Amino acid sequence: MAARRVKFGVSLPQWGASWSEVQQAALLAEEVGFDSVWVADHFFGVGPEDPLEAWTEMSAVAALTRRIELGFLVLCNNYRPPALLAKMAATFDQIAGGRLILGYGAGWFDQEYEAYGYEFPGIRTRLEQLEEGLEILKRMWTEPAPTFHGVHYHIENARCWPPPVRKPHPPILIGGAGEQILLKLVARHADVWNNLGGFHAQVAEKLAVLRRHCERIGRNCDEIEVSQQTIGAIASSPDEARRRTEAVHQEIGFLTGAPELCPTGTPGEIVDRLKKSLALGINTFLISFGRHVTADSVRLFGKEVIPVFRS
């Protein structure tokens, strides 16, 4: 199989952000060559700043941009019934002209569930619900009027028209590192596996587990794109790069388990670090420059780093 194109995504301003900040960041990311922009699916956070709502923010970005792909990292299955999510995603993909990447997860933030009136089941139940949700999404996107009777969800002749633009359906990203259940779901359903930031150092081991799951069901694991969630910090000056790296580690350091592999530093240092990650099997990098994305970081990364991997 031919080597995959190396891709770069960037998290949009969301936490404590204004629409003006989002507009500027999305248009700049598209201009300088990023492949995708991303938002998280949360209603509030553990810090002092709360986020813009994911679907509302990204729908506006879809109408604003033309080329760049639009991803959710990741949508919580329990926040919207899967059939409703399938319809929302199909309409969104129509607006976006086939640029949706649907990141999908089982949810984890119990305080958020409780605050917004959602029941917070145990992890096994949430994973069962996630699997049924995946079945419903794919069937509603590819069948005229599917019926599904599961343990947790039921649909009856559920039409989803107009369907998504991208065929057979928008790429499904599943994030996580659980070896027994989660990676098995990736093998069965995902187009993209996103390795969580905290497991950056273990990506090769997790990828080996994913390959075994794929082998058991007769799927070619090379079909699955491997993305890595990570923090990022960049500056031309070594001193400023160091300062920004320290700042982003303090702010969202939980997004990395391998500081030595993160794309932080000067452009040359970042290129070297990215090459090490590529050797581990990663081909897409989903980068957060912090809760308040600076234009100069996005521009410098697009000018000095991305072109190295396009030649």
mmCIF file of C-alpha atoms in Angstrom:
data_model
loop_
_atom_site.group_PDB
_atom_site.id
_atom_site.type_symbol
_atom_site.label_atom_id
_atom_site.label_comp_id
_atom_site.label_asym_id
_atom_site.label_seq_id
_atom_site.Cartn_x
_atom_site.Cartn_y
_atom_site.Cartn_z
ATOM 1 C CA MET A 1 0.000 0.000 0.000
ATOM 2 C CA ALA A 2 1.307 3.469 -0.872
ATOM 3 C CA ALA A 3 2.443 5.650 2.000
ATOM 4 C CA ARG A 4 -0.308 7.853 3.368
ATOM 5 C CA ARG A 5 -0.132 11.594 2.964
ATOM 6 C CA VAL A 6 0.870 13.211 6.253
ATOM 7 C CA LYS A 7 -1.992 15.372 7.507
ATOM 8 C CA PHE A 8 -2.225 18.190 10.015
ATOM 9 C CA GLY A 9 -5.274 19.333 11.941
ATOM 10 C CA VAL A 10 -5.581 22.162 14.444
ATOM 11 C CA SER A 11 -8.038 22.782 17.275
ATOM 12 C CA LEU A 12 -10.114 25.918 16.813
ATOM 13 C CA PRO A 13 -10.627 28.492 19.567
ATOM 14 C CA GLN A 14 -13.556 27.281 21.634
ATOM 15 C CA TRP A 15 -12.935 27.738 25.367
ATOM 16 C CA GLY A 16 -13.733 31.312 26.338
ATOM 17 C CA ALA A 17 -13.546 32.194 22.643
ATOM 18 C CA SER A 18 -15.422 34.781 20.606
ATOM 19 C CA TRP A 19 -16.862 34.089 17.158
ATOM 20 C CA SER A 20 -14.388 36.608 15.767
ATOM 21 C CA GLU A 21 -11.486 34.503 17.085
ATOM 22 C CA VAL A 22 -12.984 31.355 15.566
ATOM 23 C CA GLN A 23 -13.465 32.996 12.163
ATOM 24 C CA GLN A 24 -9.915 34.268 12.014
ATOM 25 C CA ALA A 25 -8.393 30.956 13.110
ATOM 26 C CA ALA A 26 -10.464 28.831 10.702
ATOM 27 C CA LEU A 27 -9.731 30.996 7.677
ATOM 28 C CA LEU A 28 -6.039 31.215 8.542
ATOM 29 C CA ALA A 29 -5.732 27.437 9.032
ATOM 30 C CA GLU A 30 -7.284 26.916 5.607
ATOM 31 C CA GLU A 31 -5.041 29.558 4.034
ATOM 32 C CA VAL A 32 -1.728 28.182 5.348
ATOM 33 C CA GLY A 33 -2.351 24.539 4.454
ATOM 34 C CA PHE A 34 -3.809 22.696 7.435
ATOM 35 C CA ASP A 35 -5.944 19.740 6.368
ATOM 36 C CA SER A 36 -8.573 19.982 9.088
ATOM 37 C CA VAL A 37 -9.916 22.012 12.008
ATOM 38 C CA TRP A 38 -11.417 20.490 15.159
ATOM 39 C CA VAL A 39 -13.699 21.224 18.091
ATOM 40 C CA ALA A 40 -14.522 19.278 21.254
ATOM 41 C CA ASP A 41 -18.030 18.283 22.338
ATOM 42 C CA HIS A 42 -18.433 19.756 25.811
ATOM 43 C CA PHE A 43 -20.906 22.088 27.504
ATOM 44 C CA PHE A 44 -18.508 23.277 30.189
ATOM 45 C CA GLY A 45 -15.011 22.408 31.325
ATOM 46 C CA VAL A 46 -12.914 21.686 34.360
ATOM 47 C CA GLY A 47 -11.231 25.106 34.080
ATOM 48 C CA PRO A 48 -12.567 28.649 34.421
ATOM 49 C CA GLU A 49 -13.535 29.083 30.742
ATOM 50 C CA ASP A 50 -16.508 27.396 29.105
ATOM 51 C CA PRO A 51 -16.710 26.391 25.426
ATOM 52 C CA LEU A 52 -18.825 27.347 22.484
ATOM 53 C CA GLU A 53 -21.221 24.510 21.602
ATOM 54 C CA ALA A 54 -19.592 22.193 19.083
ATOM 55 C CA TRP A 55 -22.252 21.727 16.382
ATOM 56 C CA THR A 56 -23.264 25.378 16.361
ATOM 57 C CA GLU A 57 -19.681 26.585 16.101
ATOM 58 C CA MET A 58 -18.678 24.114 13.408
ATOM 59 C CA SER A 59 -21.792 24.677 11.292
ATOM 60 C CA ALA A 60 -20.834 28.333 11.038
ATOM 61 C CA VAL A 61 -17.253 27.365 10.171
ATOM 62 C CA ALA A 62 -18.591 25.045 7.444
ATOM 63 C CA ALA A 63 -20.365 27.948 5.766
ATOM 64 C CA LEU A 64 -17.285 30.151 6.150
ATOM 65 C CA THR A 65 -14.652 27.825 4.665
ATOM 66 C CA ARG A 66 -14.292 26.003 1.352
ATOM 67 C CA ARG A 67 -11.548 23.350 1.425
ATOM 68 C CA ILE A 68 -10.549 22.387 4.943
ATOM 69 C CA GLU A 69 -12.097 19.316 6.591
ATOM 70 C CA LEU A 70 -14.221 19.782 9.709
ATOM 71 C CA GLY A 71 -13.841 17.356 12.597
ATOM 72 C CA PHE A 72 -15.327 16.714 16.028
ATOM 73 C CA LEU A 73 -12.926 15.407 18.675
ATOM 74 C CA VAL A 74 -15.146 13.712 19.720
ATOM 75 C CA LEU A 75 -18.949 13.775 19.842
ATOM 76 C CA CYS A 76 -20.410 12.173 22.952
ATOM 77 C CA ASN A 77 -22.846 9.430 21.983
ATOM 78 C CA ASN A 78 -25.117 10.057 24.970
ATOM 79 C CA TYR A 79 -25.700 13.746 24.270
ATOM 80 C CA ARG A 80 -27.807 13.122 21.144
ATOM 81 C CA PRO A 81 -29.784 10.022 20.154
ATOM 82 C CA PRO A 82 -27.843 8.254 17.372
ATOM 83 C CA ALA A 83 -30.679 8.628 14.852
ATOM 84 C CA LEU A 84 -30.816 12.381 15.468
ATOM 85 C CA LEU A 85 -27.029 12.562 15.211
ATOM 86 C CA ALA A 86 -27.144 10.727 11.868
ATOM 87 C CA LYS A 87 -29.617 13.300 10.522
ATOM 88 C CA MET A 88 -27.630 16.246 11.914
ATOM 89 C CA ALA A 89 -24.410 14.906 10.422
ATOM 90 C CA ALA A 90 -25.988 14.300 7.010
ATOM 91 C CA THR A 91 -27.309 17.858 6.871
ATOM 92 C CA PHE A 92 -23.978 19.227 8.089
ATOM 93 C CA ASP A 93 -22.141 17.302 5.371
ATOM 94 C CA GLN A 94 -24.473 18.834 2.792
ATOM 95 C CA ILE A 95 -23.649 22.323 4.081
ATOM 96 C CA ALA A 96 -19.933 21.502 4.165
ATOM 97 C CA GLY A 97 -19.806 19.891 0.735
ATOM 98 C CA GLY A 98 -18.546 16.547 2.023
ATOM 99 C CA ARG A 99 -15.959 17.773 4.532
ATOM 100 C CA LEU A 100 -17.254 16.241 7.779
ATOM 101 C CA ILE A 101 -15.088 13.933 9.901
ATOM 102 C CA LEU A 102 -17.317 12.498 12.607
ATOM 103 C CA GLY A 103 -15.371 11.759 15.767
ATOM 104 C CA TYR A 104 -17.473 9.597 18.078
ATOM 105 C CA GLY A 105 -16.944 8.497 21.654
ATOM 106 C CA ALA A 106 -18.577 6.928 24.695
ATOM 107 C CA GLY A 107 -18.344 10.006 26.946
ATOM 108 C CA TRP A 108 -16.543 10.382 30.256
ATOM 109 C CA PHE A 109 -17.305 13.685 32.027
ATOM 110 C CA ASP A 110 -19.820 12.632 34.696
ATOM 111 C CA GLN A 111 -20.271 16.152 36.106
ATOM 112 C CA GLU A 112 -21.289 17.400 32.677
ATOM 113 C CA TYR A 113 -23.807 14.580 32.227
ATOM 114 C CA GLU A 114 -25.384 15.313 35.603
ATOM 115 C CA ALA A 115 -25.436 19.096 35.137
ATOM 116 C CA TYR A 116 -27.307 18.816 31.830
ATOM 117 C CA GLY A 117 -29.700 16.111 32.977
ATOM 118 C CA TYR A 118 -28.197 13.077 31.242
ATOM 119 C CA GLU A 119 -27.966 9.704 32.934
ATOM 120 C CA PHE A 120 -24.332 8.615 33.346
ATOM 121 C CA PRO A 121 -24.208 4.818 32.854
ATOM 122 C CA GLY A 122 -21.224 2.643 33.707
ATOM 123 C CA ILE A 123 -18.428 2.322 31.183
ATOM 124 C CA ARG A 124 -19.524 -1.080 29.870
ATOM 125 C CA THR A 125 -23.025 0.232 29.166
ATOM 126 C CA ARG A 126 -21.646 3.366 27.505
ATOM 127 C CA LEU A 127 -19.469 1.239 25.229
ATOM 128 C CA GLU A 128 -22.459 -0.962 24.339
ATOM 129 C CA GLN A 129 -24.429 2.189 23.522
ATOM 130 C CA LEU A 130 -21.531 3.475 21.427
ATOM 131 C CA GLU A 131 -21.459 0.265 19.391
ATOM 132 C CA GLU A 132 -25.202 0.399 18.743
ATOM 133 C CA GLY A 133 -24.879 4.077 17.868
ATOM 134 C CA LEU A 134 -22.219 3.264 15.277
ATOM 135 C CA GLU A 135 -24.500 0.669 13.684
ATOM 136 C CA ILE A 136 -27.349 3.175 13.480
ATOM 137 C CA LEU A 137 -25.194 5.940 12.016
ATOM 138 C CA LYS A 138 -23.766 3.780 9.252
ATOM 139 C CA ARG A 139 -27.088 2.205 8.341
ATOM 140 C CA MET A 140 -28.978 5.497 8.259
ATOM 141 C CA TRP A 141 -26.292 6.995 6.028
ATOM 142 C CA THR A 142 -26.270 4.090 3.565
ATOM 143 C CA GLU A 143 -29.774 2.525 3.598
ATOM 144 C CA PRO A 144 -33.087 4.099 2.493
ATOM 145 C CA ALA A 145 -35.107 3.454 5.681
ATOM 146 C CA PRO A 146 -33.372 1.118 8.132
ATOM 147 C CA THR A 147 -34.904 -0.561 11.159
ATOM 148 C CA PHE A 148 -32.747 -1.449 14.147
ATOM 149 C CA HIS A 149 -33.731 -3.012 17.463
ATOM 150 C CA GLY A 150 -30.871 -3.088 19.931
ATOM 151 C CA VAL A 151 -30.621 -3.340 23.683
ATOM 152 C CA HIS A 152 -30.303 0.429 24.095
ATOM 153 C CA TYR A 153 -31.637 2.014 20.883
ATOM 154 C CA HIS A 154 -34.492 1.367 18.467
ATOM 155 C CA ILE A 155 -35.289 2.928 15.095
ATOM 156 C CA GLU A 156 -38.112 2.037 12.713
ATOM 157 C CA ASN A 157 -37.925 2.840 8.991
ATOM 158 C CA ALA A 158 -35.734 5.830 9.822
ATOM 159 C CA ARG A 159 -35.171 7.900 6.675
ATOM 160 C CA CYS A 160 -32.155 10.212 6.466
ATOM 161 C CA TRP A 161 -32.531 12.343 3.351
ATOM 162 C CA PRO A 162 -30.617 14.057 1.894
ATOM 163 C CA PRO A 163 -27.767 11.713 2.764
ATOM 164 C CA PRO A 164 -24.186 12.800 3.446
ATOM 165 C CA VAL A 165 -22.226 14.004 0.420
ATOM 166 C CA ARG A 166 -19.192 11.809 1.044
ATOM 167 C CA LYS A 167 -19.625 8.147 0.079
ATOM 168 C CA PRO A 168 -20.214 5.640 1.430
ATOM 169 C CA HIS A 169 -20.419 7.959 4.446
ATOM 170 C CA PRO A 170 -18.354 10.592 6.273
ATOM 171 C CA PRO A 171 -15.160 9.224 7.833
ATOM 172 C CA ILE A 172 -15.749 7.965 11.358
ATOM 173 C CA LEU A 173 -13.015 8.686 13.885
ATOM 174 C CA ILE A 174 -12.952 6.728 17.132
ATOM 175 C CA GLY A 175 -10.554 7.829 19.833
ATOM 176 C CA GLY A 176 -9.247 5.802 22.724
ATOM 177 C CA ALA A 177 -6.800 3.165 23.810
ATOM 178 C CA GLY A 178 -8.832 0.451 25.551
ATOM 179 C CA GLU A 179 -7.454 -2.765 24.127
ATOM 180 C CA GLN A 180 -10.288 -5.235 24.729
ATOM 181 C CA ILE A 181 -13.363 -3.293 23.607
ATOM 182 C CA LEU A 182 -12.521 0.146 22.226
ATOM 183 C CA LEU A 183 -9.854 -0.939 19.743
ATOM 184 C CA LYS A 184 -12.135 -3.783 18.655
ATOM 185 C CA LEU A 185 -14.771 -1.157 17.792
ATOM 186 C CA VAL A 186 -12.114 0.762 15.858
ATOM 187 C CA ALA A 187 -11.311 -2.364 13.846
ATOM 188 C CA ARG A 188 -14.978 -2.909 13.011
ATOM 189 C CA HIS A 189 -16.203 0.612 12.400
ATOM 190 C CA ALA A 190 -13.560 3.337 12.195
ATOM 191 C CA ASP A 191 -11.943 5.029 9.238
ATOM 192 C CA VAL A 192 -9.627 6.887 11.613
ATOM 193 C CA TRP A 193 -8.215 5.784 14.961
ATOM 194 C CA ASN A 194 -7.217 8.703 17.164
ATOM 195 C CA ASN A 195 -4.628 7.847 19.796
ATOM 196 C CA LEU A 196 -5.321 9.957 22.862
ATOM 197 C CA GLY A 197 -2.628 12.403 23.886
ATOM 198 C CA GLY A 198 -1.834 10.563 27.093
ATOM 199 C CA PHE A 199 -0.910 7.429 25.127
ATOM 200 C CA HIS A 200 1.435 9.062 22.600
ATOM 201 C CA ALA A 201 4.398 7.009 23.826
ATOM 202 C CA GLN A 202 2.386 3.772 23.538
ATOM 203 C CA VAL A 203 1.069 4.330 20.014
ATOM 204 C CA ALA A 204 3.124 1.519 18.453
ATOM 205 C CA GLU A 205 1.931 -0.964 21.103
ATOM 206 C CA LYS A 206 -1.702 0.092 20.710
ATOM 207 C CA LEU A 207 -1.383 -0.104 16.926
ATOM 208 C CA ALA A 208 -0.146 -3.688 17.244
ATOM 209 C CA VAL A 209 -3.273 -4.543 19.266
ATOM 210 C CA LEU A 210 -5.449 -2.862 16.644
ATOM 211 C CA ARG A 211 -3.776 -4.914 13.915
ATOM 212 C CA ARG A 212 -4.625 -8.129 15.767
ATOM 213 C CA HIS A 213 -8.274 -7.087 16.066
ATOM 214 C CA CYS A 214 -8.336 -6.308 12.339
ATOM 215 C CA GLU A 215 -6.778 -9.665 11.470
ATOM 216 C CA ARG A 216 -9.481 -11.501 13.441
ATOM 217 C CA ILE A 217 -12.238 -9.945 11.335
ATOM 218 C CA GLY A 218 -10.352 -10.007 8.036
ATOM 219 C CA ARG A 219 -9.861 -6.263 7.720
ATOM 220 C CA ASN A 220 -6.694 -4.652 6.375
ATOM 221 C CA CYS A 221 -5.489 -2.439 9.227
ATOM 222 C CA ASP A 222 -3.684 -0.198 6.744
ATOM 223 C CA GLU A 223 -7.116 1.077 5.679
ATOM 224 C CA ILE A 224 -7.373 2.855 9.031
ATOM 225 C CA GLU A 225 -5.795 6.282 9.305
ATOM 226 C CA VAL A 226 -3.825 6.757 12.549
ATOM 227 C CA SER A 227 -4.133 10.197 14.113
ATOM 228 C CA GLN A 228 -2.397 11.485 17.221
ATOM 229 C CA GLN A 229 -3.931 14.035 19.537
ATOM 230 C CA THR A 230 -1.175 16.313 20.832
ATOM 231 C CA ILE A 231 -0.279 19.705 22.195
ATOM 232 C CA GLY A 232 1.811 22.066 20.092
ATOM 233 C CA ALA A 233 3.905 25.197 20.544
ATOM 234 C CA ILE A 234 6.043 26.954 17.953
ATOM 235 C CA ALA A 235 8.256 30.026 17.647
ATOM 236 C CA SER A 236 11.292 30.950 15.573
ATOM 237 C CA SER A 237 13.255 31.978 18.666
ATOM 238 C CA PRO A 238 14.392 29.081 20.908
ATOM 239 C CA ASP A 239 13.672 31.141 24.022
ATOM 240 C CA GLU A 240 10.152 32.041 22.898
ATOM 241 C CA ALA A 241 9.529 28.449 21.780
ATOM 242 C CA ARG A 242 10.559 27.258 25.242
ATOM 243 C CA ARG A 243 8.274 29.787 26.921
ATOM 244 C CA ARG A 244 5.298 28.776 24.773
ATOM 245 C CA THR A 245 5.994 25.094 25.354
ATOM 246 C CA GLU A 246 5.980 25.592 29.124
ATOM 247 C CA ALA A 247 2.759 27.593 28.892
ATOM 248 C CA VAL A 248 0.877 24.992 26.851
ATOM 249 C CA HIS A 249 2.070 22.189 29.149
ATOM 250 C CA GLN A 250 0.704 24.100 32.134
ATOM 251 C CA GLU A 251 -2.595 24.746 30.382
ATOM 252 C CA ILE A 252 -3.374 21.412 28.690
ATOM 253 C CA GLY A 253 -0.478 19.134 29.593
ATOM 254 C CA PHE A 254 -2.932 16.272 30.129
ATOM 255 C CA LEU A 255 -3.018 15.957 26.327
ATOM 256 C CA THR A 256 0.426 14.396 26.200
ATOM 257 C CA GLY A 257 2.117 11.343 27.618
ATOM 258 C CA ALA A 258 5.303 11.901 25.615
ATOM 259 C CA PRO A 259 6.621 15.480 25.821
ATOM 260 C CA GLU A 260 9.673 14.501 23.778
ATOM 261 C CA LEU A 261 7.430 13.603 20.805
ATOM 262 C CA CYS A 262 5.116 16.622 20.883
ATOM 263 C CA PRO A 263 5.420 19.176 18.067
ATOM 264 C CA THR A 264 6.857 21.864 20.321
ATOM 265 C CA GLY A 265 9.906 24.067 19.795
ATOM 266 C CA THR A 266 11.387 25.810 16.784
ATOM 267 C CA PRO A 267 10.245 24.712 13.313
ATOM 268 C CA GLY A 268 13.345 22.545 12.855
ATOM 269 C CA GLU A 269 12.872 20.849 16.224
ATOM 270 C CA ILE A 270 9.229 20.181 15.432
ATOM 271 C CA VAL A 271 10.068 18.582 12.080
ATOM 272 C CA ASP A 272 12.476 16.199 13.823
ATOM 273 C CA ARG A 273 9.875 15.267 16.443
ATOM 274 C CA LEU A 274 7.187 14.679 13.842
ATOM 275 C CA LYS A 275 9.483 12.353 11.904
ATOM 276 C CA LYS A 276 9.938 10.262 15.064
ATOM 277 C CA SER A 277 6.164 10.003 15.441
ATOM 278 C CA LEU A 278 5.763 9.035 11.787
ATOM 279 C CA ALA A 279 8.170 6.158 12.404
ATOM 280 C CA LEU A 280 5.802 4.903 15.132
ATOM 281 C CA GLY A 281 2.938 4.580 12.637
ATOM 282 C CA ILE A 282 1.203 7.953 13.018
ATOM 283 C CA ASN A 283 0.188 9.738 9.824
ATOM 284 C CA THR A 284 -2.100 12.520 11.058
ATOM 285 C CA PHE A 285 -1.441 15.052 13.813
ATOM 286 C CA LEU A 286 -4.313 16.826 15.581
ATOM 287 C CA ILE A 287 -2.643 19.729 17.331
ATOM 288 C CA SER A 288 -3.841 22.052 20.069
ATOM 289 C CA PHE A 289 -1.764 25.195 20.516
ATOM 290 C CA GLY A 290 -3.679 25.962 23.712
ATOM 291 C CA ARG A 291 -7.095 27.297 24.561
ATOM 292 C CA HIS A 292 -6.356 30.608 22.844
ATOM 293 C CA VAL A 293 -4.867 29.842 19.438
ATOM 294 C CA THR A 294 -2.508 32.579 18.257
ATOM 295 C CA ALA A 295 -2.397 33.552 14.596
ATOM 296 C CA ASP A 296 1.389 33.637 14.506
ATOM 297 C CA SER A 297 1.601 30.015 15.721
ATOM 298 C CA VAL A 298 -0.784 28.773 13.026
ATOM 299 C CA ARG A 299 0.915 30.851 10.333
ATOM 300 C CA LEU A 300 4.474 29.806 11.281
ATOM 301 C CA PHE A 301 3.516 26.117 11.440
ATOM 302 C CA GLY A 302 1.906 26.392 8.018
ATOM 303 C CA LYS A 303 4.880 28.205 6.532
ATOM 304 C CA GLU A 304 7.808 26.291 8.059
ATOM 305 C CA VAL A 305 6.563 22.815 9.059
ATOM 306 C CA ILE A 306 3.737 21.617 6.803
ATOM 307 C CA PRO A 307 5.654 22.159 3.514
ATOM 308 C CA VAL A 308 8.434 19.822 4.699
ATOM 309 C CA PHE A 309 5.934 16.949 4.604
ATOM 310 C CA ARG A 310 4.366 17.967 1.287
ATOM 311 C CA SER A 311 7.492 17.600 -0.864
#
